[in-house]
Tab-separated table of C-alpha atoms in Angstrom:
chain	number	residue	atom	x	y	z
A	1	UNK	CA	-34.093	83.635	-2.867
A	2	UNK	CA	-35.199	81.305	-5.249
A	3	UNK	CA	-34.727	77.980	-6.128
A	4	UNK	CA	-37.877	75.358	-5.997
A	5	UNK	CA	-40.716	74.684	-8.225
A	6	UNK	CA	-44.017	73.677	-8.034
A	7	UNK	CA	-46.224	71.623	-9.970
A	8	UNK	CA	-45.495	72.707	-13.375
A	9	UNK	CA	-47.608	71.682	-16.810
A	10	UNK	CA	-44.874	68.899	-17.233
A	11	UNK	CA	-46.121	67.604	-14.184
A	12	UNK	CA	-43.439	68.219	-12.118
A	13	UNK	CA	-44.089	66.993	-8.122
A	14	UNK	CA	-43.182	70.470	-5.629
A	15	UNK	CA	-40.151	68.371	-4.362
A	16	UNK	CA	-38.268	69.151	-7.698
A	17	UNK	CA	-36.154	71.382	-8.736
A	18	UNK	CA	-35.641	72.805	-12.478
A	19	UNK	CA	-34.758	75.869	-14.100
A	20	UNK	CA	-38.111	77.685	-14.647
A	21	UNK	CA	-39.595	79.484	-17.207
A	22	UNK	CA	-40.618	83.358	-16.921
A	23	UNK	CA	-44.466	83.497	-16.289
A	24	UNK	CA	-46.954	85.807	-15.506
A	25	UNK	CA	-49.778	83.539	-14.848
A	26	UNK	CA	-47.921	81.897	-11.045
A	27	UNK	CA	-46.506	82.859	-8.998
A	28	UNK	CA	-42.491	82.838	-8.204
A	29	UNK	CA	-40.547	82.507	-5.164
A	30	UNK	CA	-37.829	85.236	-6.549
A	31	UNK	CA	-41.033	87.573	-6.936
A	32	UNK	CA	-42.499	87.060	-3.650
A	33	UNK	CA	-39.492	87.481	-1.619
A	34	UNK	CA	-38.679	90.904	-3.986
A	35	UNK	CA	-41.767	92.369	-3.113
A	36	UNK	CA	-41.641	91.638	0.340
A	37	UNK	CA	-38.311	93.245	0.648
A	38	UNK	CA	-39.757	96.506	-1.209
A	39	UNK	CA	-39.480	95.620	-4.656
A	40	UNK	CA	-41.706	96.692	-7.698
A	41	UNK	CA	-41.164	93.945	-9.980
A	42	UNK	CA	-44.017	91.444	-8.650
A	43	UNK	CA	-47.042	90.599	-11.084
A	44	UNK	CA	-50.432	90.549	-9.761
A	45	UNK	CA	-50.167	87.018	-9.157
A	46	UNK	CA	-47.464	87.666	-6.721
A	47	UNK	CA	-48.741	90.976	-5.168
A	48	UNK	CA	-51.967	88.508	-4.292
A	49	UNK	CA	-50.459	85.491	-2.907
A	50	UNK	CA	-48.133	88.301	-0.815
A	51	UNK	CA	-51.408	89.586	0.844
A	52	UNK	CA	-52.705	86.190	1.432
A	53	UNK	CA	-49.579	85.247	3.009
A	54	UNK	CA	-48.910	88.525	5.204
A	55	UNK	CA	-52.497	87.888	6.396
A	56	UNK	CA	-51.027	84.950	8.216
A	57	UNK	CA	-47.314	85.332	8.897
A	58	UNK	CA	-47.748	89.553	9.361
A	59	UNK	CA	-43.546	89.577	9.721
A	60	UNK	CA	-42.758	88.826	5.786
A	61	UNK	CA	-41.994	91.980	5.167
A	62	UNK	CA	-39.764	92.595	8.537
A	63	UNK	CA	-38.045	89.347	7.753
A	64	UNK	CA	-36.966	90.192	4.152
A	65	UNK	CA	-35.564	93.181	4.980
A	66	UNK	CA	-33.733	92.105	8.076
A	67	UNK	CA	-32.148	89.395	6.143
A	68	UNK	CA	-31.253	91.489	3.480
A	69	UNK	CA	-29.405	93.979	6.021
A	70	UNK	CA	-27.641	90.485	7.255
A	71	UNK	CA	-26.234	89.953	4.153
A	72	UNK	CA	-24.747	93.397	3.844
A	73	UNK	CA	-23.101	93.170	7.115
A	74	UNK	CA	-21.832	89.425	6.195
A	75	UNK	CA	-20.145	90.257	2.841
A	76	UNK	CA	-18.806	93.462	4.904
A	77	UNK	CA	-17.615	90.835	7.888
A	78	UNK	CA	-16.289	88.946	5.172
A	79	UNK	CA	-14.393	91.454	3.749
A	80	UNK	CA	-13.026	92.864	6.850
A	81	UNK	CA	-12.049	90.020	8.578
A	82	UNK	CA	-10.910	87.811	5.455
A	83	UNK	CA	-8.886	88.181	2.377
A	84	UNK	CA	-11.946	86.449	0.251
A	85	UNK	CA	-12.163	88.430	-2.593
A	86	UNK	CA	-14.236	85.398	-4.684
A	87	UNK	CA	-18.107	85.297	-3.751
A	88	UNK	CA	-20.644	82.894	-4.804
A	89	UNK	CA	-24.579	84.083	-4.636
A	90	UNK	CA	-26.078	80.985	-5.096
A	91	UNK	CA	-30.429	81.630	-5.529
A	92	UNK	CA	-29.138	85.340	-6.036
A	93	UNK	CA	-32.908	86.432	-6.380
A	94	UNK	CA	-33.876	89.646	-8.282
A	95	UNK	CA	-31.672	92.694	-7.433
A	96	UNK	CA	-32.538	94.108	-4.029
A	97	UNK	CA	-35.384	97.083	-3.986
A	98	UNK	CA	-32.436	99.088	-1.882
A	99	UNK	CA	-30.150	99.466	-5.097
A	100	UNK	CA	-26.892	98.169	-2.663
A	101	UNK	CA	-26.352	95.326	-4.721
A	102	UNK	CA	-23.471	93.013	-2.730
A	103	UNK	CA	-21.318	92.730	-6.204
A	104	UNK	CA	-21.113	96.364	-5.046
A	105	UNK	CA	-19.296	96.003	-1.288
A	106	UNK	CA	-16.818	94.092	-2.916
A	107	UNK	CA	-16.181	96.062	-5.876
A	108	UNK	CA	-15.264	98.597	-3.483
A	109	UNK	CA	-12.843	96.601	-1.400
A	110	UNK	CA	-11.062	94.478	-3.974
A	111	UNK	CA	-10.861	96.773	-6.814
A	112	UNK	CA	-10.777	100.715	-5.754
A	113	UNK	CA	-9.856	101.883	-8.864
A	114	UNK	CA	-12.133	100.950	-11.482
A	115	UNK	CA	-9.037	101.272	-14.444
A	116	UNK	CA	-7.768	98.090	-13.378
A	117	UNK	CA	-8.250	94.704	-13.918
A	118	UNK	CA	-10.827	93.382	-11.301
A	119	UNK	CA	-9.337	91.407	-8.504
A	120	UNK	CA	-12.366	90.138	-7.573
A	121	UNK	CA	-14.928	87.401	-8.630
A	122	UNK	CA	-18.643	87.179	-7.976
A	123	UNK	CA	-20.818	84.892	-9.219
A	124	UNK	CA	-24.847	85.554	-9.164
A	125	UNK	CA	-26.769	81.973	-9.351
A	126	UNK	CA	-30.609	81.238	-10.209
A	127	UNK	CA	-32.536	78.943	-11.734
A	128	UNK	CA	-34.944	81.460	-13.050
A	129	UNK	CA	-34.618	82.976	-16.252
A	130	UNK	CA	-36.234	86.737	-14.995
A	131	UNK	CA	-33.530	86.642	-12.108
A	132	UNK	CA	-30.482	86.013	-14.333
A	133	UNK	CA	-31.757	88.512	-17.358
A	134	UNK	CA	-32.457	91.681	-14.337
A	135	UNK	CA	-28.958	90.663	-12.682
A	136	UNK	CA	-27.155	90.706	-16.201
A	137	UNK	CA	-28.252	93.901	-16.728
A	138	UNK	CA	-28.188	95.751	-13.403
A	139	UNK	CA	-25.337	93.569	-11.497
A	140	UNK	CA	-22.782	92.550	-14.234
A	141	UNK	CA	-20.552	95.544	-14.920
A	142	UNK	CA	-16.846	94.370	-15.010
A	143	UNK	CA	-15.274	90.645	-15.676
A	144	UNK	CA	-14.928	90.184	-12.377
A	145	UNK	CA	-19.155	89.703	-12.963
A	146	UNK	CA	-20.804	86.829	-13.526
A	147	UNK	CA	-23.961	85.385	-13.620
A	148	UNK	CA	-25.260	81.298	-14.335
A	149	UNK	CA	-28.520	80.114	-14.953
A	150	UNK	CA	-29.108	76.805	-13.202
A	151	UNK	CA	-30.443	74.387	-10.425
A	152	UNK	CA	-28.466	74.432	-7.790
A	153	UNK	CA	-29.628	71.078	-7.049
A	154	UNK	CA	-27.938	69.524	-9.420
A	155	UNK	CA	-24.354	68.888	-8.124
A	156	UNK	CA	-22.827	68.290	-11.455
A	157	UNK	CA	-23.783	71.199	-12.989
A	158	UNK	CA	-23.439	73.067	-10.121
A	159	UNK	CA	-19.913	72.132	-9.697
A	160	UNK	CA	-18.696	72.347	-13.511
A	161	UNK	CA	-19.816	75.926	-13.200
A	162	UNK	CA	-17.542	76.532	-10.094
A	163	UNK	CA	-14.791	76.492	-12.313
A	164	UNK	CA	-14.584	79.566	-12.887
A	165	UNK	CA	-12.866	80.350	-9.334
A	166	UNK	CA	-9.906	80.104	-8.169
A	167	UNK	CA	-9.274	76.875	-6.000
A	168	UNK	CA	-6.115	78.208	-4.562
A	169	UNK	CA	-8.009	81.257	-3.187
A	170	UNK	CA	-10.821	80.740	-0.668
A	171	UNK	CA	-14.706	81.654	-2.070
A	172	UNK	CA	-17.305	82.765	0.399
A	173	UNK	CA	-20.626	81.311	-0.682
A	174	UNK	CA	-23.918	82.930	-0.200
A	175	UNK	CA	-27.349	81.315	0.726
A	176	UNK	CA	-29.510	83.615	1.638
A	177	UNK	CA	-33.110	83.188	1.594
A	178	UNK	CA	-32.930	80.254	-0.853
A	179	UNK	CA	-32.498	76.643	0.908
A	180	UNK	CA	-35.880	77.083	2.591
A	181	UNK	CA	-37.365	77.072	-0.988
A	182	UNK	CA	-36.386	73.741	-1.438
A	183	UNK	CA	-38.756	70.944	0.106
A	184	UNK	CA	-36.220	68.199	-0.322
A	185	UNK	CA	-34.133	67.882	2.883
A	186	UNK	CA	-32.150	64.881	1.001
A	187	UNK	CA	-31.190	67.486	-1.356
A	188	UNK	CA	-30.413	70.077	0.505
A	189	UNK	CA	-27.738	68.122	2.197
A	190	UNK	CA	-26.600	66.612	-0.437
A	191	UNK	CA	-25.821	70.216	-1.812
A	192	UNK	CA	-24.166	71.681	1.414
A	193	UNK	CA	-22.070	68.483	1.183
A	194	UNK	CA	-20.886	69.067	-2.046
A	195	UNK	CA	-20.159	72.416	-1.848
A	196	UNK	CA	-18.412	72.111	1.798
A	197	UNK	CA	-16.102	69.783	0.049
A	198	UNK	CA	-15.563	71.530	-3.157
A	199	UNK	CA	-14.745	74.866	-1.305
A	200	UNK	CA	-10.931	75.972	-0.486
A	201	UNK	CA	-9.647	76.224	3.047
A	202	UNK	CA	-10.303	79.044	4.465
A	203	UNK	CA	-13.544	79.704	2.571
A	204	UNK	CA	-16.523	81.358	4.269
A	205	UNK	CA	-20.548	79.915	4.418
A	206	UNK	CA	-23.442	82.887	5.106
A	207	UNK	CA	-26.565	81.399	5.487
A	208	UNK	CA	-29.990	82.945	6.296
A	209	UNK	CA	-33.134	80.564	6.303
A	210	UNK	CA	-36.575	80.622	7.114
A	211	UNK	CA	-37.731	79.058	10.483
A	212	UNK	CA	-40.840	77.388	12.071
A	213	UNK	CA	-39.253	77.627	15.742
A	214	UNK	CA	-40.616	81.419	16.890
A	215	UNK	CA	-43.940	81.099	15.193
A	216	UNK	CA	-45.002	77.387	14.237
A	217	UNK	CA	-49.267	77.547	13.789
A	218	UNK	CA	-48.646	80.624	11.687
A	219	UNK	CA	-45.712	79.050	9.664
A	220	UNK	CA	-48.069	75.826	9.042
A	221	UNK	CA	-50.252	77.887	7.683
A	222	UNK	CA	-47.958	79.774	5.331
A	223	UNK	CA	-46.776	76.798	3.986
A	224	UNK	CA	-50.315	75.833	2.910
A	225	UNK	CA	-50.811	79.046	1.402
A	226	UNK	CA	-47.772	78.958	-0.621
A	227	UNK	CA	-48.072	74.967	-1.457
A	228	UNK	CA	-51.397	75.635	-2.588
A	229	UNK	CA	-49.805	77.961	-4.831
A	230	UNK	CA	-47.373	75.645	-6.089
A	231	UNK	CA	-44.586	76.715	-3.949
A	232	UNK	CA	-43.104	74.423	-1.849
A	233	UNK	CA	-41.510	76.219	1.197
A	234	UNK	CA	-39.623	73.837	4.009
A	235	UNK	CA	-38.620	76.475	6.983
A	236	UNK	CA	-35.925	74.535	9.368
A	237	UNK	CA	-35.090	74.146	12.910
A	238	UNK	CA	-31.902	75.839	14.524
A	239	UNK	CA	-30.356	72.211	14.741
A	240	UNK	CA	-31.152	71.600	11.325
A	241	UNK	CA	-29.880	74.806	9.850
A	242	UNK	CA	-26.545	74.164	12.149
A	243	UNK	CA	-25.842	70.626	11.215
A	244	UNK	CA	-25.606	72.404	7.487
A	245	UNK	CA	-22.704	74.288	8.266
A	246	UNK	CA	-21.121	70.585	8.995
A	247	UNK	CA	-17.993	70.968	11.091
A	248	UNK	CA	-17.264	74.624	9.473
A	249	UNK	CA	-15.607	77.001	12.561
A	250	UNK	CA	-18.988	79.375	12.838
A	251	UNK	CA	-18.215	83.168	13.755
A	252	UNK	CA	-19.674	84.833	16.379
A	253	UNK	CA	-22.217	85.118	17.389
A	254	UNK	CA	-22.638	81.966	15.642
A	255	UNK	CA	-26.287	80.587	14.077
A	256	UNK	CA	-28.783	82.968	15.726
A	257	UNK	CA	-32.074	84.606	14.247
A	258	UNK	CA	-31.393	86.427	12.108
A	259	UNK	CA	-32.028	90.179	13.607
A	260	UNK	CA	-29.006	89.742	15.985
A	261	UNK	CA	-26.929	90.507	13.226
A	262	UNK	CA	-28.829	93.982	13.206
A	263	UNK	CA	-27.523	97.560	14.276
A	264	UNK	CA	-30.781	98.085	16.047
A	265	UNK	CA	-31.336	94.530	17.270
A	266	UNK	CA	-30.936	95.746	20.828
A	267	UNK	CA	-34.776	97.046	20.268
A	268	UNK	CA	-36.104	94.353	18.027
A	269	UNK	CA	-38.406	92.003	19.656
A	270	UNK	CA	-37.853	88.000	19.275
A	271	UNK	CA	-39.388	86.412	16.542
A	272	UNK	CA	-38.956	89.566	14.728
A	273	UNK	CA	-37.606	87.642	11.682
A	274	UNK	CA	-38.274	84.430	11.917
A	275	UNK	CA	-35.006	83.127	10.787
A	276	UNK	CA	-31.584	82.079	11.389
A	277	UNK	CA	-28.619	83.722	9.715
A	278	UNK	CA	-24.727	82.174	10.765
A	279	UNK	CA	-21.560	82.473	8.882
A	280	UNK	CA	-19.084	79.567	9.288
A	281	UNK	CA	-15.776	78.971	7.921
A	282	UNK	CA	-13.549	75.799	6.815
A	283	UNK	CA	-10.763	75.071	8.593
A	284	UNK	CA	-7.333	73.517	7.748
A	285	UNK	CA	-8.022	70.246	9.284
A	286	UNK	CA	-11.518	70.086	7.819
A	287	UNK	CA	-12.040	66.261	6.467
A	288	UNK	CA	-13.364	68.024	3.632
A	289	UNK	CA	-9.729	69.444	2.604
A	290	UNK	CA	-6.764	71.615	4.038
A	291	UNK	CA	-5.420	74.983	4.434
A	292	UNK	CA	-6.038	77.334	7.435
A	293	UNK	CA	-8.475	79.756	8.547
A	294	UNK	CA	-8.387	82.076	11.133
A	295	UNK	CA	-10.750	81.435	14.056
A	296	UNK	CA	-12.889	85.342	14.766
């Protein structure tokens, strides 16, 4: 959920990227998005950029909380259909309002009795300092638990910290509600490149982004809202959310917005959350490395 900055006091431009520091004066992209999905951990400066925004793009709220069911039923796909049992959260966000923290799902499925060692990794990523301290405290409960403060942005770091999986196991990485937070389209492919190559066959991608396709005059306009509050916000197009997943094998029914991953989308109306959600996987004969994945 969060991962860009905006102009700091070191004069940082909104196209970069840093690990922040906690403030109560502006607002935060982790905030925003936790209070739109029913959270009680915004400041006033959030709570008042939230109102601005809702007065413009009225299906915030919806769209938080439909991608948030998304990601339950991924990491539940996942974990059906799959024998992942390492998960990368990368711009983990504060801890959902719901109290069904992910870590949770696969807890459940990869270690049912808590007296043993855990079989599982899961790694919670963020580049701001409130997200990491509320996840080490309400998310990291077993070793199996981790949690990394940094920029996702930067490759290196990014990928000296993924050493703590497995690389003969496949990972399923999470990016949900985060790459739309950074402006930099260079960098955002340049971090889904990395991390397509760095993964194992076999691994999984979920991703659920932001998009100007089902509402564009409104989304302009949230985008001015939020630059003006030093938040740089880029939503994407279906092709250029797709061309992300590179040639990962997506599962049905493949990148679509985001509510058609609901129970109830049968009765949800389009544009109803403004998004695209997908999960793709990497096959054997992936240029990016080898192994084999099962096509669903």
């Amino acid at each position: 959920m969060t991962t860009a900055t905006g102009t700091s006091r070191e004069g940082r431009s909104q196209d970069s990227v840093a690990v922040h520091e906690i403030s109560m004066h502006a607002a935060t992209s982790a905030r925003l998005c936790h209070h739109f999905g029913g959270g009680c951990e915004a400041y006033a400066v959030d709570r008042e950029l939230a109102a601005k925004a809702a007065a413009v793009a009225p299906w915030l709220a919806w769209s938080a909380r439909t991608a948030r069911e998304y990601a339950h039923a991924a990491v539940v796909r996942i974990l059906d259909d799959t024998d992942i049992c390492q998960f990368l959260d990368l711009g983990c966000g504060l801890p959902a309002a719901d109290g069904r923290p992910l870590v949770e799902l696969v807890r459940k499925t990869a270690q049912p009795n808590p007296d043993q060692s855990p079989q599982y990794r899961y790694v919670s990523v963020d580049h701001d300092p409130m997200v990491i301290a509320h996840v080490k405290c309400e998310i990291v409960a077993t070793p199996g638990d981790d949690a990394a403060l940094l920029d996702i942005t930067d490759a290196n770091t990014l990928l000296d910290a993924l050493r703590m999986f497995d690389r003969m196991r496949p990972v399923a990485v999470l990016l949900h509600q985060v790459l739309e937070w950074i402006p930099d389209d260079r960098a955002v492919a340049s971090l889904l490149t990395a991390i397509r190559e760095w993964l194992p066959a076999g691994s999984a991608l979920s991703i659920v982004h932001a998009t100007a396709d089902t509402h564009p005059d409104q989304t302009a306009q949230l985008v001015a809202i939020l630059a003006d509050a030093g938040l740089g916000f880029r939503p994407r197009s279906r092709a250029q959310i797709a061309g992300l997943l590179g040639d990962f094998i997506q599962l049905a029914p493949g990148l679509s917005e985001t509510h058609s991953w609901h129970s109830r989308r049968a009765t949800l109306p389009k544009g109803y959350s403004s998004g695209y959600a997908g999960i793709a996987f990497k096959a054997a004969d992936s240029p990016a490395g080898g192994g084999a994945v099962e096509a669903f």
